[in-house]
The first five atom37 places (N, CA, C, CB, O) and aatype in JSON, in Angstrom:
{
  "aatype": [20, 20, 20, 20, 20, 20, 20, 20, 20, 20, 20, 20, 20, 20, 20, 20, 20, 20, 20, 20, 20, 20, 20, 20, 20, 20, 20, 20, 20, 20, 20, 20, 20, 20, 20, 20, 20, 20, 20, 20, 20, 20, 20, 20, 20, 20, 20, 20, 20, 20, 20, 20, 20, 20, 20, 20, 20, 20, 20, 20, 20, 20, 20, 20, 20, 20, 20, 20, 20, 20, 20, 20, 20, 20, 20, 20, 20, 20, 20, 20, 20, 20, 20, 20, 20, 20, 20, 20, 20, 20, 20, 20, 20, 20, 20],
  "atom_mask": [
    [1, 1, 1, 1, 1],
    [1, 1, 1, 1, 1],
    [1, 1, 1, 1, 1],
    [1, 1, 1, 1, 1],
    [1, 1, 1, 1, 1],
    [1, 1, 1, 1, 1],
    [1, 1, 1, 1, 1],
    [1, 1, 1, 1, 1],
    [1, 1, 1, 1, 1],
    [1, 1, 1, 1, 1],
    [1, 1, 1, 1, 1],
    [1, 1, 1, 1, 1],
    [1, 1, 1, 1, 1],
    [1, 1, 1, 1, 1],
    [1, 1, 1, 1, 1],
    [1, 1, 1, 1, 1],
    [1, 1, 1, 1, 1],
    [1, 1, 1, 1, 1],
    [1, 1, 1, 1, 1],
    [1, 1, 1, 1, 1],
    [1, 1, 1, 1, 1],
    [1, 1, 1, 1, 1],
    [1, 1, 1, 1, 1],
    [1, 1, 1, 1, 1],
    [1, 1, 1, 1, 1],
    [1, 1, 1, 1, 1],
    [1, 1, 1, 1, 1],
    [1, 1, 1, 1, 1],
    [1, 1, 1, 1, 1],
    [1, 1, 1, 1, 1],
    [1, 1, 1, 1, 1],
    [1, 1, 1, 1, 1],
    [1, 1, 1, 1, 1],
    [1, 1, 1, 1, 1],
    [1, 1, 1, 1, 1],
    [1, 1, 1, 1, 1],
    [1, 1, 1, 1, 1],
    [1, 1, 1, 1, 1],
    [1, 1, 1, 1, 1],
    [1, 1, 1, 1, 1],
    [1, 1, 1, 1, 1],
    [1, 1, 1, 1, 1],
    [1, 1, 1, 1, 1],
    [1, 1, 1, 1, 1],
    [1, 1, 1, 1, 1],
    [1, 1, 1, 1, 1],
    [1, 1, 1, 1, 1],
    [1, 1, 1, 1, 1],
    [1, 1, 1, 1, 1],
    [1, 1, 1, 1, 1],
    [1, 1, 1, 1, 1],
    [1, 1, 1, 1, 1],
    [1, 1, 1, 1, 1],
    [1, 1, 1, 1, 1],
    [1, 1, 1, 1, 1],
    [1, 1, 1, 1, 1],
    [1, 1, 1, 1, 1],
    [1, 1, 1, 1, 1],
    [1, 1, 1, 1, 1],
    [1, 1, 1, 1, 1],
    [1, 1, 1, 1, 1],
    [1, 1, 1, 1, 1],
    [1, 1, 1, 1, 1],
    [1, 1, 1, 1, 1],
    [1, 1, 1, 1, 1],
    [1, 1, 1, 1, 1],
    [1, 1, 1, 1, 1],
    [1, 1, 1, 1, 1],
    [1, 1, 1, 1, 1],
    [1, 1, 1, 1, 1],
    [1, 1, 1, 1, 1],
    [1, 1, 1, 1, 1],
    [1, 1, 1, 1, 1],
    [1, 1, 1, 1, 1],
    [1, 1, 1, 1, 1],
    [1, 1, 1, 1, 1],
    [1, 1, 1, 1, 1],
    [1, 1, 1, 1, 1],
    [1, 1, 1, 1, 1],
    [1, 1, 1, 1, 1],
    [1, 1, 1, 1, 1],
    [1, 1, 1, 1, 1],
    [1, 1, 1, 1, 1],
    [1, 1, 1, 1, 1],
    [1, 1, 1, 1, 1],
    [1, 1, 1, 1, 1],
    [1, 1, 1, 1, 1],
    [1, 1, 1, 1, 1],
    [1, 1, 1, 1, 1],
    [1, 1, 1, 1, 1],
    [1, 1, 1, 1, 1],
    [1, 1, 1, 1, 1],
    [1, 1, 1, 1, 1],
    [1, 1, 1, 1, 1],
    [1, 1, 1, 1, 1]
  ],
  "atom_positions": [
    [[91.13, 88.1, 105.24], [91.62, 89.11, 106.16], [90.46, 89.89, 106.78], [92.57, 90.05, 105.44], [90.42, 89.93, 108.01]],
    [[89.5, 90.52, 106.06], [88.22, 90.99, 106.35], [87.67, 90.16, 107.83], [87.26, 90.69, 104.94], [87.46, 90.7, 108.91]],
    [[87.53, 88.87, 107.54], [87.18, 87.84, 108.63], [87.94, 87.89, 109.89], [87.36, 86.49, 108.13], [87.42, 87.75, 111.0]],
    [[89.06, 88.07, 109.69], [89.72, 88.05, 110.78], [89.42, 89.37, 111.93], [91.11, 87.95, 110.27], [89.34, 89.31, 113.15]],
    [[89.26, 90.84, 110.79], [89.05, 92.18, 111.69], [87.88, 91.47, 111.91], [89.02, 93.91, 111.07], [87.83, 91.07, 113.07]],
    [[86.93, 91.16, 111.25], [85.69, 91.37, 112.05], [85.58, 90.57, 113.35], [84.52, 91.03, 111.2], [84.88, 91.08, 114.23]],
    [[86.21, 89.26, 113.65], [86.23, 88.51, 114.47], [86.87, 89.31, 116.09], [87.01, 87.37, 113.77], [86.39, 89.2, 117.22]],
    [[88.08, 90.08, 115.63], [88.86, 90.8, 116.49], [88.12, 91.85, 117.16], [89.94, 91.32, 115.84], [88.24, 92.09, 118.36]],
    [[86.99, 92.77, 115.97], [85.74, 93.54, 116.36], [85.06, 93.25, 117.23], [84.95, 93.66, 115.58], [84.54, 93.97, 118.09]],
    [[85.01, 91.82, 117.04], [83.48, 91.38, 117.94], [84.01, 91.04, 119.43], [82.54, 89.72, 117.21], [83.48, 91.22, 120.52]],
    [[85.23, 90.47, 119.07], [85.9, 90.59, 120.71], [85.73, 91.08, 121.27], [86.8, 90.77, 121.15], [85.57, 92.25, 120.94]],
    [[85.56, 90.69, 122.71], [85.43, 91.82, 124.26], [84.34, 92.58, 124.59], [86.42, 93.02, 124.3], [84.39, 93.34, 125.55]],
    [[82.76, 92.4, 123.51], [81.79, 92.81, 123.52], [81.66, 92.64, 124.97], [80.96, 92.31, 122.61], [81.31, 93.61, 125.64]],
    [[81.92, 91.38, 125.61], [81.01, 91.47, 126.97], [82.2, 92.02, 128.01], [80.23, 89.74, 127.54], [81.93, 92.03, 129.21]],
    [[83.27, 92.4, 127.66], [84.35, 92.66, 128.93], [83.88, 94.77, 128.63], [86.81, 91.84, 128.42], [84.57, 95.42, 129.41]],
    [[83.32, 95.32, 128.1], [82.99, 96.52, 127.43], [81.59, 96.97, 128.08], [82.94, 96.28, 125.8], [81.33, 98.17, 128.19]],
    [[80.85, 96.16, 128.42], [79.43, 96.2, 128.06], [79.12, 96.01, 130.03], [78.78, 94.64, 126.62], [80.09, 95.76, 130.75]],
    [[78.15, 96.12, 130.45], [77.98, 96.18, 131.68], [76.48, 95.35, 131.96], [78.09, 97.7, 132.09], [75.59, 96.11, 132.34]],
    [[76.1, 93.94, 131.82], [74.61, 93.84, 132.11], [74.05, 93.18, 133.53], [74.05, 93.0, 130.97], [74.7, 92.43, 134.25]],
    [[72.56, 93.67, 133.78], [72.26, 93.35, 135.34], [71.2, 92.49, 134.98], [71.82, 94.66, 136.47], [70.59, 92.51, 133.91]],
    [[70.94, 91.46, 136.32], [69.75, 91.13, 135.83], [68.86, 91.25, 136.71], [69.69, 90.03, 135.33], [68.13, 90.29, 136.97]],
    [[68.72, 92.55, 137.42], [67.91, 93.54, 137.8], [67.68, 94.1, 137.37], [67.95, 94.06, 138.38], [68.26, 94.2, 136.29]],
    [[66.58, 95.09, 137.68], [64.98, 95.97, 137.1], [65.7, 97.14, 137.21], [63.22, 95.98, 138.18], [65.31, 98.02, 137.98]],
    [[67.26, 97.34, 136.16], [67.8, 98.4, 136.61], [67.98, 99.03, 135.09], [69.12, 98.14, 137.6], [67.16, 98.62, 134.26]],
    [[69.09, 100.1, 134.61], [69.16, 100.74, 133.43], [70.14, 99.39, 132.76], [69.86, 102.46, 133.54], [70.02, 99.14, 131.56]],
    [[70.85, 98.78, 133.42], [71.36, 97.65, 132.8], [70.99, 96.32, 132.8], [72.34, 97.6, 133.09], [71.62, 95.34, 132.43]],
    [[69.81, 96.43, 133.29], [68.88, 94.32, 133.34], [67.75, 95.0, 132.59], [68.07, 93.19, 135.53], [66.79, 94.35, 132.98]],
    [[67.22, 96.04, 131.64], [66.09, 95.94, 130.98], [66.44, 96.03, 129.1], [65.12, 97.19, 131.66], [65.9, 96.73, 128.23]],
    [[67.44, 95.09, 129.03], [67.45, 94.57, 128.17], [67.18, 93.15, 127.86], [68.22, 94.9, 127.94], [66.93, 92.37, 128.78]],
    [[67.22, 92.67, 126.38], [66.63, 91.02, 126.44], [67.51, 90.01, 127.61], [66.91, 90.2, 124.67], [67.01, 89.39, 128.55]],
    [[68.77, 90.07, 127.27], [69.29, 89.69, 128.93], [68.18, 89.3, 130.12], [70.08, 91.11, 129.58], [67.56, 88.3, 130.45]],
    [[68.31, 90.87, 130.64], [67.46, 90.98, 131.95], [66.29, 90.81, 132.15], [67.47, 91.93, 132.43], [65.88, 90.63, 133.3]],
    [[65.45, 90.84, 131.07], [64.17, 90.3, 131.12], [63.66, 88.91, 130.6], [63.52, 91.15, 130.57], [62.49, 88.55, 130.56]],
    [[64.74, 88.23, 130.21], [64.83, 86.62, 130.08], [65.1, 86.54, 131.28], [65.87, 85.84, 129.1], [64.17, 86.34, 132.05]],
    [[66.38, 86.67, 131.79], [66.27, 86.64, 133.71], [65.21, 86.34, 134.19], [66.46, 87.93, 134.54], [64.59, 85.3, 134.4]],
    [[65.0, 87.76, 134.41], [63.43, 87.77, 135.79], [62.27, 87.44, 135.5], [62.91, 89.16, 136.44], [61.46, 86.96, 136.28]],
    [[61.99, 87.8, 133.75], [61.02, 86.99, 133.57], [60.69, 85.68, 133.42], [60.72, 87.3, 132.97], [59.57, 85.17, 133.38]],
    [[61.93, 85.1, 133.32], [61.81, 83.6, 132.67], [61.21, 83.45, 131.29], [60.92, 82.7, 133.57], [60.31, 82.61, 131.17]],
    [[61.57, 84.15, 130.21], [60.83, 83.73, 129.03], [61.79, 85.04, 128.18], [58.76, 83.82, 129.14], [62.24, 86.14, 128.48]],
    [[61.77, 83.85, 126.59], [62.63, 84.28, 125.8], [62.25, 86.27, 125.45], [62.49, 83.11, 124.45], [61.07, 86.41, 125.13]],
    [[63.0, 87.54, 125.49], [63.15, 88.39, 125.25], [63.97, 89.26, 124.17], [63.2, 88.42, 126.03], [65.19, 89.19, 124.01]],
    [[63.16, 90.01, 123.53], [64.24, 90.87, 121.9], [63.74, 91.58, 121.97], [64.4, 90.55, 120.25], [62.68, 91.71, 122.58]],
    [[64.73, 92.84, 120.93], [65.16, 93.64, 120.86], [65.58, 94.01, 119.17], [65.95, 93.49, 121.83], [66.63, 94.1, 118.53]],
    [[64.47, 94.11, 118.94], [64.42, 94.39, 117.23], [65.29, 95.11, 116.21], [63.36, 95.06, 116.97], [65.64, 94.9, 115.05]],
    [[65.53, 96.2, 117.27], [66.2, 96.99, 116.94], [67.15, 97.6, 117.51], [65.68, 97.5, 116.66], [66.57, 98.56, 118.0]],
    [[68.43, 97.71, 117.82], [69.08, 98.26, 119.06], [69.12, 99.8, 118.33], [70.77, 97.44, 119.59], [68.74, 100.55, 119.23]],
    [[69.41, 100.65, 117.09], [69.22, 101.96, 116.78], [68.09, 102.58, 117.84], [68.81, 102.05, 115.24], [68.25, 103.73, 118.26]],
    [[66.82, 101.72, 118.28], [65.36, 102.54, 117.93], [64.95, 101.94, 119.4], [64.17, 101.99, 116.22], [63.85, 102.23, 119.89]],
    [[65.84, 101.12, 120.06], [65.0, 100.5, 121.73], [66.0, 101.12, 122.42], [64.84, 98.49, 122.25], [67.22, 100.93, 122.4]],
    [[65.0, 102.27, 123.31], [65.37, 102.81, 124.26], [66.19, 102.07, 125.5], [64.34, 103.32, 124.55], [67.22, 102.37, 126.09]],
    [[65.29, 101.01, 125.62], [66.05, 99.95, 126.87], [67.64, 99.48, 126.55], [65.08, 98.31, 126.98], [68.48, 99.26, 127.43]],
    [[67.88, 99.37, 125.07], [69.45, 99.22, 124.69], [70.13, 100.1, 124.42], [69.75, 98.57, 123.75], [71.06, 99.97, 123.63]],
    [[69.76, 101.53, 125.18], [70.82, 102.38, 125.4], [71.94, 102.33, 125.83], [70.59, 103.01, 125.89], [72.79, 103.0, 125.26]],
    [[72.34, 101.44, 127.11], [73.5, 101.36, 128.02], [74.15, 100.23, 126.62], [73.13, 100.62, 130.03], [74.33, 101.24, 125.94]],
    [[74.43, 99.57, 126.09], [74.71, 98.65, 124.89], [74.83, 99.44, 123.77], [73.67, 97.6, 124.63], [76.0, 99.32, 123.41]],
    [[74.25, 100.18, 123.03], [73.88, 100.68, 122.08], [75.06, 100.92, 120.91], [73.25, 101.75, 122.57], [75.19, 100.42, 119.8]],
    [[75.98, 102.05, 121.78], [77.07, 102.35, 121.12], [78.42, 100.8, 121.24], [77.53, 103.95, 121.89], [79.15, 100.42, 120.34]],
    [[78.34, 100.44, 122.19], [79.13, 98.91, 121.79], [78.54, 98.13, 120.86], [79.25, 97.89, 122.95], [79.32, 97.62, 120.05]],
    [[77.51, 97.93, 120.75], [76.5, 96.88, 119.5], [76.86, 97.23, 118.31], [74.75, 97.05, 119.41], [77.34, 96.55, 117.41]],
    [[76.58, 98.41, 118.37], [76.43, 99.0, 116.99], [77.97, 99.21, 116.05], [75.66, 100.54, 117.25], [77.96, 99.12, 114.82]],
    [[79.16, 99.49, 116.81], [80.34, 98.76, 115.99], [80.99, 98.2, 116.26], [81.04, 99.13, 115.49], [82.21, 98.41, 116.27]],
    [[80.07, 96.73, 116.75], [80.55, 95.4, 115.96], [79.51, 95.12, 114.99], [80.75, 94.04, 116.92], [79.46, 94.04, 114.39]],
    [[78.6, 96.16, 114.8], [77.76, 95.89, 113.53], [76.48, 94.9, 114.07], [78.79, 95.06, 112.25], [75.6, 94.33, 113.43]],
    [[76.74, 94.96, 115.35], [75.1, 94.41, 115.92], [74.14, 94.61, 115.59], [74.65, 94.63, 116.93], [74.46, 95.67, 115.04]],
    [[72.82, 94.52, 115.34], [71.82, 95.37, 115.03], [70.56, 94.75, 115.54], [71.8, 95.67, 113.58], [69.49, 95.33, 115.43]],
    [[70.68, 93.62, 116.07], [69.11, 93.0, 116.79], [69.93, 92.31, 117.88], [67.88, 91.68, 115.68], [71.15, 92.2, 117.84]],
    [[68.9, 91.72, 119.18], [69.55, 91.15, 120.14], [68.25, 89.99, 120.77], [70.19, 92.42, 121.21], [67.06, 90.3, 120.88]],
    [[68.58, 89.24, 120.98], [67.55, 88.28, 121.8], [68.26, 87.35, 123.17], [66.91, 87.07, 120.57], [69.43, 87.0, 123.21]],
    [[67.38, 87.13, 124.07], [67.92, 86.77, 125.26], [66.79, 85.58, 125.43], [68.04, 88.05, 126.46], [65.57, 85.68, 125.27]],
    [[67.63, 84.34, 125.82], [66.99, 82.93, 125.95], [67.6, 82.67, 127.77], [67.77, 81.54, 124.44], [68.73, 82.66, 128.25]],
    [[65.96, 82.47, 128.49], [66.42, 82.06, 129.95], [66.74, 80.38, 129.53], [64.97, 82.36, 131.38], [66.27, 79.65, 128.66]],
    [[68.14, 80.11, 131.0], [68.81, 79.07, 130.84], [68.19, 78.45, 131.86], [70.2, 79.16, 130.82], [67.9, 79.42, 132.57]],
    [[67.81, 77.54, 132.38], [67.08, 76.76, 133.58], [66.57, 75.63, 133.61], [66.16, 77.28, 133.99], [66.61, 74.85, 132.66]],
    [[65.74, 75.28, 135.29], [65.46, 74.09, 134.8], [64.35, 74.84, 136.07], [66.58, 72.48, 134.72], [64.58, 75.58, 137.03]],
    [[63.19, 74.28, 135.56], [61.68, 74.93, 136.25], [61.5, 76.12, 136.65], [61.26, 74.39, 137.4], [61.25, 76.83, 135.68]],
    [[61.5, 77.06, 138.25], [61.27, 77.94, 137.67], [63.06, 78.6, 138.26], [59.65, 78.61, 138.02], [63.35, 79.73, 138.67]],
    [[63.9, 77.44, 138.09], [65.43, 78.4, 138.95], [66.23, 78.56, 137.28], [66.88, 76.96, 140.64], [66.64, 77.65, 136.56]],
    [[66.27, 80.3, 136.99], [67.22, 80.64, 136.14], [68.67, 80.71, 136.79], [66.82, 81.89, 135.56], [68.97, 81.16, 137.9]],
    [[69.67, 80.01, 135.62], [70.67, 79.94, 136.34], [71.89, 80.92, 135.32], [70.95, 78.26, 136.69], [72.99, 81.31, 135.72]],
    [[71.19, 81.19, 133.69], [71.98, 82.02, 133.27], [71.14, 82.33, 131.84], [73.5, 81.45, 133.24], [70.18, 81.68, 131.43]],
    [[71.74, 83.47, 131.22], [70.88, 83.27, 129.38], [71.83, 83.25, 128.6], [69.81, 84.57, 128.64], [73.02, 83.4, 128.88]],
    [[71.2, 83.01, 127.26], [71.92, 82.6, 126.0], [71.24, 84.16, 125.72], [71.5, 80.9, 124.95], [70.06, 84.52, 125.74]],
    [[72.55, 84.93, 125.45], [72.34, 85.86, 124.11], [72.83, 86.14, 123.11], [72.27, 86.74, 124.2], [74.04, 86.02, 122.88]],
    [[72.07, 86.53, 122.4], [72.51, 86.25, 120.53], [72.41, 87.57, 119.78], [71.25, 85.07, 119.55], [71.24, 87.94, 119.67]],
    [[73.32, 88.39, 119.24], [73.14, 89.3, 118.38], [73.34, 88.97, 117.18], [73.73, 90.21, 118.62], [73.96, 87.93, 116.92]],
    [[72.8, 89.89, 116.07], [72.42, 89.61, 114.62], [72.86, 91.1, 114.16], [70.65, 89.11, 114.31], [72.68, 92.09, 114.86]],
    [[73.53, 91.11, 112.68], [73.61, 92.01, 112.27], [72.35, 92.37, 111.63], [74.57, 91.99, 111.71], [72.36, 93.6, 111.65]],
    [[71.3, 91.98, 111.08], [69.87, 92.13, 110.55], [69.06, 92.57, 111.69], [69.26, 90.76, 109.92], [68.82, 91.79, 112.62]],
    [[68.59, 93.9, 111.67], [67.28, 94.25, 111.82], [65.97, 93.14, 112.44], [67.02, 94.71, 110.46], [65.61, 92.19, 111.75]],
    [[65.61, 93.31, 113.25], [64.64, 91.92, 113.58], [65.02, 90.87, 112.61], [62.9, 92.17, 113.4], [64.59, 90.54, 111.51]],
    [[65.95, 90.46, 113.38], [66.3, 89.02, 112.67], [65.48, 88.06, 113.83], [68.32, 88.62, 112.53], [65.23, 86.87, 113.65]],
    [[65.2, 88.69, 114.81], [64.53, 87.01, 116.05], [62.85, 87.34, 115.68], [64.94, 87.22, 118.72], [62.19, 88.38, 115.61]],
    [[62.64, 86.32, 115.56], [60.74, 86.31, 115.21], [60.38, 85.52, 116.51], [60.02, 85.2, 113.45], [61.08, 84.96, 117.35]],
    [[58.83, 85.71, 116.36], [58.2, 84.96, 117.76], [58.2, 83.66, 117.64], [56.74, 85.28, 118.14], [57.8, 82.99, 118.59]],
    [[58.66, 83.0, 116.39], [59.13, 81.54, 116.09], [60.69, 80.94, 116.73], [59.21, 81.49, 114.4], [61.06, 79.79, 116.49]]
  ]
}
């Protein structure tokens, strides 16, 4: 049963959440800077990174607690990212 709230929790994170992938208060998270930069971006900590303010309070109860953003593409045309939250504290390493 536990499994199930938490699953229901995690729902709708992205219908809640607002991200750009512009150089704006909502594209300077790992998202938005996998975007424009083209290269994988995290977020160690969402408590303690200023840039995951606009996120912050949605992350945090579904029990989010790290975030990383993988650009999707093929040379240099991004066409979308993979992002991944973790309930662990820097759970993404530079590996």
């Amino acid at each position: 049963m536990e499994e199930e709230r938490c699953l229901k929790l995690r729902l709708g994170f992205l219908d809640e959440v607002a991200v750009s992938w512009h150089d704006d208060a909502h594209g300077r998270g790992p998202t938005g800077i996998a975007a424009r930069e083209r290269r994988p971006a995290i977020s160690g900590q969402i408590t303690v990174d200023p840039a995951m303010t606009p996120w912050a309070d949605a992350a945090l109860s579904r029990g989010y607690a790290s975030s990383a953003g993988f650009p999707l593409g093929r040379g240099d045309e991004v066409f979308g990212v993979l992002s991944i939250y973790a309930a662990e504290p820097d759970a993404f390493g530079p590996e």
